[in-house]
Short mmCIF file of C-alpha atoms in Angstrom, two decimals:
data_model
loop_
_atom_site.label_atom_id
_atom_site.label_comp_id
_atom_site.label_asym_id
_atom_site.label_seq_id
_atom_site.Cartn_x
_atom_site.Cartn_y
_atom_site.Cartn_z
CA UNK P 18 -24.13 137.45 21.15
CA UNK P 19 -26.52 135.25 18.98
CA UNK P 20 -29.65 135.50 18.67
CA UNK P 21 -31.12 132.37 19.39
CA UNK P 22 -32.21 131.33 22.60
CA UNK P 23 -30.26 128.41 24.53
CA UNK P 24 -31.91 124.93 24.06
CA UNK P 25 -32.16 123.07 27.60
CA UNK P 26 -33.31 119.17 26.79
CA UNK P 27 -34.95 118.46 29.89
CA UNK P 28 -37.62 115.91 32.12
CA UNK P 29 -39.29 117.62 34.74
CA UNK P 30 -38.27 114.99 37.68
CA UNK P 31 -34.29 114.66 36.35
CA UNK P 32 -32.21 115.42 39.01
CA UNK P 33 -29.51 116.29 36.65
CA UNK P 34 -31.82 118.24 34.72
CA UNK P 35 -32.81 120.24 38.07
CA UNK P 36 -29.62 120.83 38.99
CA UNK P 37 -28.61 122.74 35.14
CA UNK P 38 -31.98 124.31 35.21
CA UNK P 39 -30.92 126.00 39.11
CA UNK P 40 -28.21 127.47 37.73
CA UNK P 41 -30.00 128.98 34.74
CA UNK P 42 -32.20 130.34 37.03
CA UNK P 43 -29.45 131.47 39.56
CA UNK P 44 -27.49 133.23 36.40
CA UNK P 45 -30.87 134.53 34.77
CA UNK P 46 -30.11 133.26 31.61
CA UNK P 47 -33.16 132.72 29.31
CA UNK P 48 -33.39 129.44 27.64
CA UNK P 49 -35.97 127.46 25.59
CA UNK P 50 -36.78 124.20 27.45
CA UNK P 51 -37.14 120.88 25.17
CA UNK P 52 -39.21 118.00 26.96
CA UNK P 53 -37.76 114.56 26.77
CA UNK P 54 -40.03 112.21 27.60
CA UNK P 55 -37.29 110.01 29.31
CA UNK P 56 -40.19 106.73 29.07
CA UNK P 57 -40.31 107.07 25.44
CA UNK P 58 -37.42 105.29 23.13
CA UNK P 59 -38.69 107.93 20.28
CA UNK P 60 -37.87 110.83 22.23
CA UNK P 61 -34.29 109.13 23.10
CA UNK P 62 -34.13 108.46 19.81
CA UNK P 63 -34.30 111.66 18.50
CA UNK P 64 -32.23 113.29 21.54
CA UNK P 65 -29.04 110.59 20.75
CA UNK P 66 -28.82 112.43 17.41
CA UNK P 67 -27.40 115.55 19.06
CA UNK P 68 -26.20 113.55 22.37
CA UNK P 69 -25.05 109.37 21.29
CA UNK P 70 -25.42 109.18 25.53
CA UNK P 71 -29.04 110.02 25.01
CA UNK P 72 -28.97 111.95 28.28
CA UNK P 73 -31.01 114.73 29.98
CA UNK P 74 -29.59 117.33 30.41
CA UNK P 75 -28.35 118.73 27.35
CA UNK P 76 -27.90 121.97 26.28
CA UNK P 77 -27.36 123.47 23.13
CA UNK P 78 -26.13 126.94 23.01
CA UNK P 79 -24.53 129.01 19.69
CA UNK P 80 -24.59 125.55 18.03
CA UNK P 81 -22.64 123.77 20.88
CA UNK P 82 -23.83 120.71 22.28
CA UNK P 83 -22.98 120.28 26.28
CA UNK P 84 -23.33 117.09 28.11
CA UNK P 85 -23.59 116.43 31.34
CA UNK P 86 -24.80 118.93 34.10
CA UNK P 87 -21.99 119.23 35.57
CA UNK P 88 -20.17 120.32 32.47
CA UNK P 89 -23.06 122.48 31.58
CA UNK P 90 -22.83 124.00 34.83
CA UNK P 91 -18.89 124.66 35.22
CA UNK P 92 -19.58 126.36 31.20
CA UNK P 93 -21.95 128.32 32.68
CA UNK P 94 -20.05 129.57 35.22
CA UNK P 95 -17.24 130.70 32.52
CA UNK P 96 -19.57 132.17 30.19
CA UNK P 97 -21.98 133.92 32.29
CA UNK P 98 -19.80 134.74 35.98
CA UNK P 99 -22.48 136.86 37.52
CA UNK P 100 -24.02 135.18 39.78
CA UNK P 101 -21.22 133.31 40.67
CA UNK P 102 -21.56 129.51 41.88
CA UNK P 103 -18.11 128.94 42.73
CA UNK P 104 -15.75 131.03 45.19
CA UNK P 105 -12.39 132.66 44.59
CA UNK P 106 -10.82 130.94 46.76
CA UNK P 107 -9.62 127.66 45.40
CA UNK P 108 -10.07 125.91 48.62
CA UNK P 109 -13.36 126.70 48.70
CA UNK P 110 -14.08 125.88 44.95
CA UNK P 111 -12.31 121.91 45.70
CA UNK P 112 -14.84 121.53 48.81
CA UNK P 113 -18.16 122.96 46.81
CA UNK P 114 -16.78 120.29 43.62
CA UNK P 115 -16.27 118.07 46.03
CA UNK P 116 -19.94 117.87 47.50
CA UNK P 117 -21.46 118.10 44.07
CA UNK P 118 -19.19 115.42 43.10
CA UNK P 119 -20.37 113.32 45.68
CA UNK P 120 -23.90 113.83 45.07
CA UNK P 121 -23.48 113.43 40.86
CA UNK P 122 -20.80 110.40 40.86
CA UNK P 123 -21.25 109.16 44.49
CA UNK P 124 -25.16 109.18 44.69
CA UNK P 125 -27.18 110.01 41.93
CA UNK P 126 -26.07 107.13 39.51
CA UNK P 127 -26.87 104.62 41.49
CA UNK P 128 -30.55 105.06 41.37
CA UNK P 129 -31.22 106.39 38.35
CA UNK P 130 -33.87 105.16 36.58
CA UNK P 131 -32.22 102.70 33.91
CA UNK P 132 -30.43 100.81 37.21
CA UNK P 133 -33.80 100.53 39.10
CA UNK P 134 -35.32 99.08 35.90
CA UNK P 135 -33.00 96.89 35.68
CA UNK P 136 -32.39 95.63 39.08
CA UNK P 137 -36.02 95.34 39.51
CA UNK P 138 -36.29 92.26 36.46
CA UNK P 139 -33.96 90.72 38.31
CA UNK P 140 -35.89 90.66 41.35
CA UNK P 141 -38.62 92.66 42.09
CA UNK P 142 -38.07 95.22 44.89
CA UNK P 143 -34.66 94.53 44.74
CA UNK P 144 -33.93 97.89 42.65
CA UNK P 145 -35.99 100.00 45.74
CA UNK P 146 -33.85 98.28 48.47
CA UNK P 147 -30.47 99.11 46.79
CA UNK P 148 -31.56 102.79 45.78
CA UNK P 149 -32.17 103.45 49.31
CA UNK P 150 -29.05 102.13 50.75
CA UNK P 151 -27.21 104.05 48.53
CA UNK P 152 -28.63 107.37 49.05
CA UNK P 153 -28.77 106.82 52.78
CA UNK P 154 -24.49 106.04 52.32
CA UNK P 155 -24.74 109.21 50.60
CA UNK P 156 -26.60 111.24 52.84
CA UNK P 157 -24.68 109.94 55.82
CA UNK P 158 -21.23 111.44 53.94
CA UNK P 159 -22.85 114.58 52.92
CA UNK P 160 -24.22 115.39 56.23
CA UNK P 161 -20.69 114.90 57.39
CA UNK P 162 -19.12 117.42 54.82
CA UNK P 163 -22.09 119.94 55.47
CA UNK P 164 -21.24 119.94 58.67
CA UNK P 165 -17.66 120.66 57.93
CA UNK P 166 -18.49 123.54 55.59
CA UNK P 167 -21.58 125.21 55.74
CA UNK P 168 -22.41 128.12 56.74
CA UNK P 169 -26.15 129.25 55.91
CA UNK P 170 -25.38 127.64 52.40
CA UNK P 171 -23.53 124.28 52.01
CA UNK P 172 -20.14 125.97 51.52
CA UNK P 173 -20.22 128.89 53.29
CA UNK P 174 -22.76 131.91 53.22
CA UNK P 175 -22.77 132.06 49.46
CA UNK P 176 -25.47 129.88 47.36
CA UNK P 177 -22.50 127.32 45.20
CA UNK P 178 -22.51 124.52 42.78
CA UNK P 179 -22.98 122.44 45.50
CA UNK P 180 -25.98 123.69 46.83
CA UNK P 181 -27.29 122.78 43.41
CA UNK P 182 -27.16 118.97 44.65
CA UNK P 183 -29.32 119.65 47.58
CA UNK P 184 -33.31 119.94 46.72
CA UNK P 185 -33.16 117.24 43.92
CA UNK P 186 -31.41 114.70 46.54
CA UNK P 187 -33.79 115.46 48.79
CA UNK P 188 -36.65 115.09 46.51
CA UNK P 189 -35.44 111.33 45.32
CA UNK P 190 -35.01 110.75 49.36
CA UNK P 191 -38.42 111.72 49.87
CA UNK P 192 -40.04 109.26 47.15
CA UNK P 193 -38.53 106.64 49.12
CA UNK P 194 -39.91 107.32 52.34
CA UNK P 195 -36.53 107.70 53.63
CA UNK P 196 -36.42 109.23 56.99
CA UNK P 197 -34.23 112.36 57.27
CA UNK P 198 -33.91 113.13 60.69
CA UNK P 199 -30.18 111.74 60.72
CA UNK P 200 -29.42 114.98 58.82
CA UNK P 201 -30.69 117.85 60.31
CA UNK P 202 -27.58 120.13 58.56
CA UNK P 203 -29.08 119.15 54.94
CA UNK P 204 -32.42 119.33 55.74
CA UNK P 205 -31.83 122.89 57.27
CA UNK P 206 -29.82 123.99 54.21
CA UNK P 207 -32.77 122.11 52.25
CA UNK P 208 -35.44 124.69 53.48
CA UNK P 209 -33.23 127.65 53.17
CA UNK P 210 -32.87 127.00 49.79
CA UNK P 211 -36.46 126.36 49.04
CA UNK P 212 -37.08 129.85 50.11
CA UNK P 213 -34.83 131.15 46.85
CA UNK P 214 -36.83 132.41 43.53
CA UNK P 215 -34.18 130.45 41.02
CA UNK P 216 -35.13 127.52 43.37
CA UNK P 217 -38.90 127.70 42.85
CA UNK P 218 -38.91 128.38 39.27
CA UNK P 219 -36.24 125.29 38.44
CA UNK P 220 -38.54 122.70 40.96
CA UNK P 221 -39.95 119.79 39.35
CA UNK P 222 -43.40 121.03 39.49
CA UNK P 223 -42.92 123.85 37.99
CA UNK P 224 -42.26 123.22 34.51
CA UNK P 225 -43.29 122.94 31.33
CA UNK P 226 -43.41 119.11 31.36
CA UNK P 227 -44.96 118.80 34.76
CA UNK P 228 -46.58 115.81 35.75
CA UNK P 229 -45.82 113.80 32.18
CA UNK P 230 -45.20 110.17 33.13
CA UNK P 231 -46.74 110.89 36.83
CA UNK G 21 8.81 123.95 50.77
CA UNK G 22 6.55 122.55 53.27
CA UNK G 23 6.03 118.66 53.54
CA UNK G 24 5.29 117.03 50.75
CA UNK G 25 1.57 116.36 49.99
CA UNK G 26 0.38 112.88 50.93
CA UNK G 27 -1.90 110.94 48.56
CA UNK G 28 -4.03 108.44 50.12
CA UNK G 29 -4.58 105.78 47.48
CA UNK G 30 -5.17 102.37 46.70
CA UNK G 31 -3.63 100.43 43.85
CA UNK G 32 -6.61 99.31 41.96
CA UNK G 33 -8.86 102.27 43.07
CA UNK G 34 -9.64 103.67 39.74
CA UNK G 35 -10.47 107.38 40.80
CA UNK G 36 -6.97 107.13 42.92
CA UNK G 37 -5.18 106.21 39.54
CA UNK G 38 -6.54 109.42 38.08
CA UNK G 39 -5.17 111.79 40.88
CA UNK G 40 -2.09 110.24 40.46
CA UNK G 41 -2.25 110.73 36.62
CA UNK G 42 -2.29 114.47 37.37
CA UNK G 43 -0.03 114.83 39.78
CA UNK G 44 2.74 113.26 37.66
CA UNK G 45 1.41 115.36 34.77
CA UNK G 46 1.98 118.38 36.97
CA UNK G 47 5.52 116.90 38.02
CA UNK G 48 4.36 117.20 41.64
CA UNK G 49 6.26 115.18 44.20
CA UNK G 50 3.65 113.44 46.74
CA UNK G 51 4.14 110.29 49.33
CA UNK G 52 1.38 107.54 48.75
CA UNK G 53 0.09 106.51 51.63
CA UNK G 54 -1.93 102.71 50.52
CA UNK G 55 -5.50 102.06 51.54
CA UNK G 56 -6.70 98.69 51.35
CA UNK G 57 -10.29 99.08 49.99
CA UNK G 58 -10.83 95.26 51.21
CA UNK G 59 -9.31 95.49 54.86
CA UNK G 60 -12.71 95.61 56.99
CA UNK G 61 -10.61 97.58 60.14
CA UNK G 62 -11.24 101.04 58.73
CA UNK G 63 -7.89 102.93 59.34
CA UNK G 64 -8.39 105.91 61.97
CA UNK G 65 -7.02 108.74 60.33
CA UNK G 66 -8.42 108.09 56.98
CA UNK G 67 -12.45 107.47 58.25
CA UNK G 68 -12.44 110.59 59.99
CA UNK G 69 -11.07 112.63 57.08
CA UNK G 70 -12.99 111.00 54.40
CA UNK G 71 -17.10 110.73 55.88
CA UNK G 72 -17.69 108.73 52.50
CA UNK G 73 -14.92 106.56 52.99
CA UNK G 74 -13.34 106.38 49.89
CA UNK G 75 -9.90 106.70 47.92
CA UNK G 76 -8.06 109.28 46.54
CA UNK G 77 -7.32 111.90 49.23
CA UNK G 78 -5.08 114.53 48.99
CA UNK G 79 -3.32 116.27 51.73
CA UNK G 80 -1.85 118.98 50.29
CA UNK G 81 -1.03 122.90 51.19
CA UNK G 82 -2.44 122.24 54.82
CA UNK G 83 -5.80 120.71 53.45
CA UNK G 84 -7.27 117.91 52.82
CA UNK G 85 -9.27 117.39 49.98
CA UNK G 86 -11.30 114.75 48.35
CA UNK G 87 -13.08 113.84 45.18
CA UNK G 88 -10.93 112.64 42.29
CA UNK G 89 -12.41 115.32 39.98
CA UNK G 90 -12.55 118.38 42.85
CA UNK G 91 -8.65 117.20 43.42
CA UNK G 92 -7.70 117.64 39.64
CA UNK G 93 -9.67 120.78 38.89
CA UNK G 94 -7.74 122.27 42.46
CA UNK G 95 -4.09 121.03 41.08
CA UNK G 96 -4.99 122.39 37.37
CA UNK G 97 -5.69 125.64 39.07
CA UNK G 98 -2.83 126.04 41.57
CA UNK G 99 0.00 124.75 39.77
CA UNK G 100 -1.33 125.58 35.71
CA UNK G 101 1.36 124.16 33.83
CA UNK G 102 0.65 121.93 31.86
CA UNK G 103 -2.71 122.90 31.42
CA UNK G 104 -5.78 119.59 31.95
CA UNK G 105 -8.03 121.80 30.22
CA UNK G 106 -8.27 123.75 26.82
CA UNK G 107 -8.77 127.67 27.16
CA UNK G 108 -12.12 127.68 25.07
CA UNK G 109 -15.03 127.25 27.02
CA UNK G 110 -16.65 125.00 24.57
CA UNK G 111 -13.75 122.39 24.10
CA UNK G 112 -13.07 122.90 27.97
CA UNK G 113 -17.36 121.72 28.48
CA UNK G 114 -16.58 118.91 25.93
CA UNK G 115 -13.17 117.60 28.03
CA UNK G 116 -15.53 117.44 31.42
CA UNK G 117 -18.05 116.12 29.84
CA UNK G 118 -16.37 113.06 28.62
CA UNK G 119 -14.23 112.95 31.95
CA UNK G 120 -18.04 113.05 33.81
CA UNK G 121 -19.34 110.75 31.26
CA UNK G 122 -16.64 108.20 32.80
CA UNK G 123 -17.15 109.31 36.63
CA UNK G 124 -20.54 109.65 37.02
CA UNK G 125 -21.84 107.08 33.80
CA UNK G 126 -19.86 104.43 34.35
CA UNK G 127 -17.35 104.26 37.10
CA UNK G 128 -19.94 104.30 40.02
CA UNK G 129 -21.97 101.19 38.29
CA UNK G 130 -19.11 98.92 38.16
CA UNK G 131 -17.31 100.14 41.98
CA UNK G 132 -15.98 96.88 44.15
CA UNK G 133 -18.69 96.96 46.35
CA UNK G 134 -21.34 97.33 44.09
CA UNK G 135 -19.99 94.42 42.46
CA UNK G 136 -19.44 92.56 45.37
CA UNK G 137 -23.22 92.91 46.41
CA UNK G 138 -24.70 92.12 42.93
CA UNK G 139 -22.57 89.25 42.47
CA UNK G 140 -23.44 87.81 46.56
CA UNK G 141 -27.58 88.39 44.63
CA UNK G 142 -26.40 85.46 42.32
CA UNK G 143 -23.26 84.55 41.23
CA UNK G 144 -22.66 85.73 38.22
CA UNK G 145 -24.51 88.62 38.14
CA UNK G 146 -22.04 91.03 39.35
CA UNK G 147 -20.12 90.22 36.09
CA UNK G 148 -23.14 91.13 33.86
CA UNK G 149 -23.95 93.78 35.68
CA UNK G 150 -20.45 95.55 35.20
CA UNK G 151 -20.22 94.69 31.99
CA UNK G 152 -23.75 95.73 30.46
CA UNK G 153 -22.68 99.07 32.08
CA UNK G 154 -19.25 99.44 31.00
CA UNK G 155 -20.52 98.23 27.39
CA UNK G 156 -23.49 100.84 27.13
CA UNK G 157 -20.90 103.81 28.27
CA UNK G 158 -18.53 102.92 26.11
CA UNK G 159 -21.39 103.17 23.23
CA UNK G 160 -21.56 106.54 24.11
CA UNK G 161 -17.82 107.16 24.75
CA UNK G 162 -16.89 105.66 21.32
CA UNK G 163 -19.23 108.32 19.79
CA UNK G 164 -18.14 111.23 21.57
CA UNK G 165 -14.49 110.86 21.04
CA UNK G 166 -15.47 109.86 16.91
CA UNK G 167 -16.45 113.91 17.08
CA UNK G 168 -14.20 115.19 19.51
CA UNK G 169 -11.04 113.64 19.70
CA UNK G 170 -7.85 113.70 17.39
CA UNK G 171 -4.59 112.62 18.68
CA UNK G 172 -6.21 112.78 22.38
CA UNK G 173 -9.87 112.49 23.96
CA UNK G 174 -10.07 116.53 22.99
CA UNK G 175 -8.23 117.51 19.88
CA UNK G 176 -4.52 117.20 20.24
CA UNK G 177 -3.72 117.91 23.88
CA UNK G 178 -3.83 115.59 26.96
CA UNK G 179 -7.20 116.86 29.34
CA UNK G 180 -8.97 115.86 32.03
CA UNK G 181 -10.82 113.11 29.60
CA UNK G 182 -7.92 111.53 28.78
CA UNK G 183 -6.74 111.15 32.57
CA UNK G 184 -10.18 109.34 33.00
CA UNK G 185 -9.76 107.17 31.00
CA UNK G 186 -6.72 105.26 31.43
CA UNK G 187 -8.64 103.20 34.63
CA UNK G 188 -12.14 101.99 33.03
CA UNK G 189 -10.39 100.69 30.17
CA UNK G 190 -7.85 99.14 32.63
CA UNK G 191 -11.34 97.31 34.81
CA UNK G 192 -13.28 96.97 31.27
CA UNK G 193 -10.12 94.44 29.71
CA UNK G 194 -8.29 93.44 32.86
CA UNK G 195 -11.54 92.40 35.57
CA UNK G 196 -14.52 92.49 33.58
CA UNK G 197 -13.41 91.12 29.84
CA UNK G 198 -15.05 93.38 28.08
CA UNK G 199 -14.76 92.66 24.34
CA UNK G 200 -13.24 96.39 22.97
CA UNK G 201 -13.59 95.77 19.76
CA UNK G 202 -16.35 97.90 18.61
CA UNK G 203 -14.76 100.66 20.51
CA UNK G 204 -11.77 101.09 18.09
CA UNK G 205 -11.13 105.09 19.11
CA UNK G 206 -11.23 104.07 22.81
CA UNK G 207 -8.70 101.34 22.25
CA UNK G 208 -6.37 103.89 20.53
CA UNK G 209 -6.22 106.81 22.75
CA UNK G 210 -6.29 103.95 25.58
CA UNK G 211 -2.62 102.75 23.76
CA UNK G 212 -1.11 105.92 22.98
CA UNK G 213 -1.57 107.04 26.49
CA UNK G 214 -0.07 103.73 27.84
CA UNK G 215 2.82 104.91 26.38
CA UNK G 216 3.18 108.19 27.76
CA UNK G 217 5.73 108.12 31.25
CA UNK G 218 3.16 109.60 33.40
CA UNK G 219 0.63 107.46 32.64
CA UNK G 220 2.56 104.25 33.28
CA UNK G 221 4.11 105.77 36.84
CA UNK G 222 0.12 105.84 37.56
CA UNK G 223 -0.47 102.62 36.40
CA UNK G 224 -1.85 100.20 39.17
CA UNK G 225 0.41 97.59 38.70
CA UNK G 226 3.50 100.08 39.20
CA UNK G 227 1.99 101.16 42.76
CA UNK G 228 3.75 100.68 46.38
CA UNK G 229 1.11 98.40 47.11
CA UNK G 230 0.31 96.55 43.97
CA UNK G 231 0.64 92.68 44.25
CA UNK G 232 3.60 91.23 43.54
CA UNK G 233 3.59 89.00 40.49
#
């Protein structure tokens, strides 16, 4: 094993960023955290050299540069297995994918911050209203699957990758004022979750880079 | 044998092409069962499997599964051969990473109906829109396959990246004219796969329900 520490880039309010640092915490793997200040083209700058997509997160580990959380995640899962985030069962495995999928391809690009920007110059409000229709598309589907597949965790009674999805979704919902009583199964699996330790530690507000930009 | 699995696809559905990718990869016989993405009567059957509504699904082994990506990863683990990913962890991260780069960077920005909406905003802007999106992933796509790819999107073997990518370079060219010439590396691992039988049986234009020319 080397002796250097991981490298996680990182912005305290990236829901992909969240979602890698849940699963660090899950696996209790110690890492150094990197801000990126995801307002500031120098700090892009400087990340693209390492990752041209100039994304958080990215993680750097024995001189390997991952991309993408989901990536990150599915390494980490290989490299470190206790803790594990995925079942055996392969059925199981497609369904958890399957909701994180949703959540990553399905819901999460479509209001990150570069589309709200830019929606927004076109017309100004414009990039709130389509967020919000979005998510709630997405909510509506996940509350379905949840409903299919949970058991006190999203699949099953095991903590998986897609449980990962949960808090950070629910965190974007919240900052716009979206109301969640339609989906009572992911707000239930929400609070369950908030109750975990790896949870805590890998929330937005607690981390190194708290509040920068707020 | 039980029945055959049944893939629930649409012709032009980009994330459908990829399922079918695999499954002729993994010589698996299926029956295609067309969605049209643009027929307002929602089929049944296919809303109350699917709570997102969307194409591919695959019936197969008694369940039903969805998610282009959560398909492939289940038919590279139940039937192995040939292998979508490399054995090494690190080339098997950089293989998802460029096949999540496509499906989470740049697929969902340019989907029909997001289209549809920005282009109903103002005319017009739907086409920007898609391509300012498809041009900025690309940027980064060009770059990661200049340090990862050699005869394929990940060294020398066909992955999950390359079954990605087949269908963005397919909207980029064919509904958004996307000008691919600063992406030379995209353009030919794009080619070379066009060659390659199982890519063409999964291109949309050789589908049940493709339009007739």
């Amino acid at each position: 094993m080397s002796n250097q520490k991981p490298v996680l880039y990182s912005y305290w309010r990236s829901s992909c960023s969240w979602r890698v640092r849940i699963a660090l915490a899950l696996k209790n793997v110690d890492y150094e955290y990197k801000t990126v200040d995801l307002l500031s083209e120098e700090a892009k700058s400087k990340l693209k050299e390492i990752n041209p997509a100039a994304k958080v997160p990215t993680f750097v580990v024995d001189g390997q540069v991952i991309t993408e959380s989901l990536a990150i995640i599915e390494y980490l899962e290989e490299t470190h297995p206790d803790v594990p985030l995925l079942p055996k069962d392969p059925i199981k495995r497609a369904h958890a994918r399957a909701i994180s999928l949703l959540v990553a391809s399905g819901i999460q690009p479509l209001h990150n911050l570069k589309v709200l920007q830019l929606l927004n110059k076109k017309e100004a409000g414009f990039g709130g209203q389509f967020a919000k229709q979005f998510v709630v598309e997405g909510l509506t589907a996940l509350e379905i699957l949840l409903k299919q597949h949970s058991g006190k965790y999203a699949v099953g009674d095991d903590v998986t990758i897609a449980d990962l999805s949960i808090p950070p979704l629910i965190y974007s919902a919240n900052r716009f004022n979206l109301d969640l009583s339609p989906y009572p199964t992911v707000n239930r699996i929400n609070e369950t979750l908030a109750d975990i330790p790896a949870f805590i530690a890998a929330h937005p507000d607690n981390q190194p880079d708290t509040g920068l930009n707020a | 044998m039980a029945a055959k699995p049944i893939l629930y696809s649409s012709w032009s559905s980009g994330c459908s092409s990829r399922v079918r990718t695999a499954l002729a990869l993994k010589k698996i016989d299926y029956e295609y069962q067309p969605v049209n993405l643009l027929n307002k009567q929602k089929e049944q059957e296919f809303h109350g499997n699917n709570p997102a509504e969307k194409v591919p699904i695959l019936k197969i082994n008694g369940l039903t599964l969805t998610e282009s990506m959560a398909i492939i990863e289940y038919l590279d683990e139940i039937y192995p051969d040939p292998p979508l990913l490399p054995k090494e962890p690190e080339l098997k991260a950089r293989a998802r990473a460029i096949a999540f780069h496509i499906a989470s960077n740049i697929q969902p920005l340019q989907n029909k109906p997001i289209y549809l909406m920005l282009n109903e905003k103002e005319p017009g802007y739907g086409d920007f829109w898609c391509q300012h999106f498809i041009s900025k992933g690309f940027k980064a796509l060009e770059e990661l396959l200049q340090m990862h790819s050699g005869d394929f999107c990940v060294g020398n073997q066909i992955s999950i990246a390359d079954i990605c990518l087949p269908s963005i370079v397919y909207n980029a060219i064919e509904k958004y004219h996307v000008d691919m010439t600063p992406y030379p590396i995209i353009t030919r691992i794009s080619n070379k796969l066009a060659e390659l039988p199982e890519f063409q049986v999964a291109h949309p234009n050789n589908q049940p329900d493709a339009p007739k020319n």
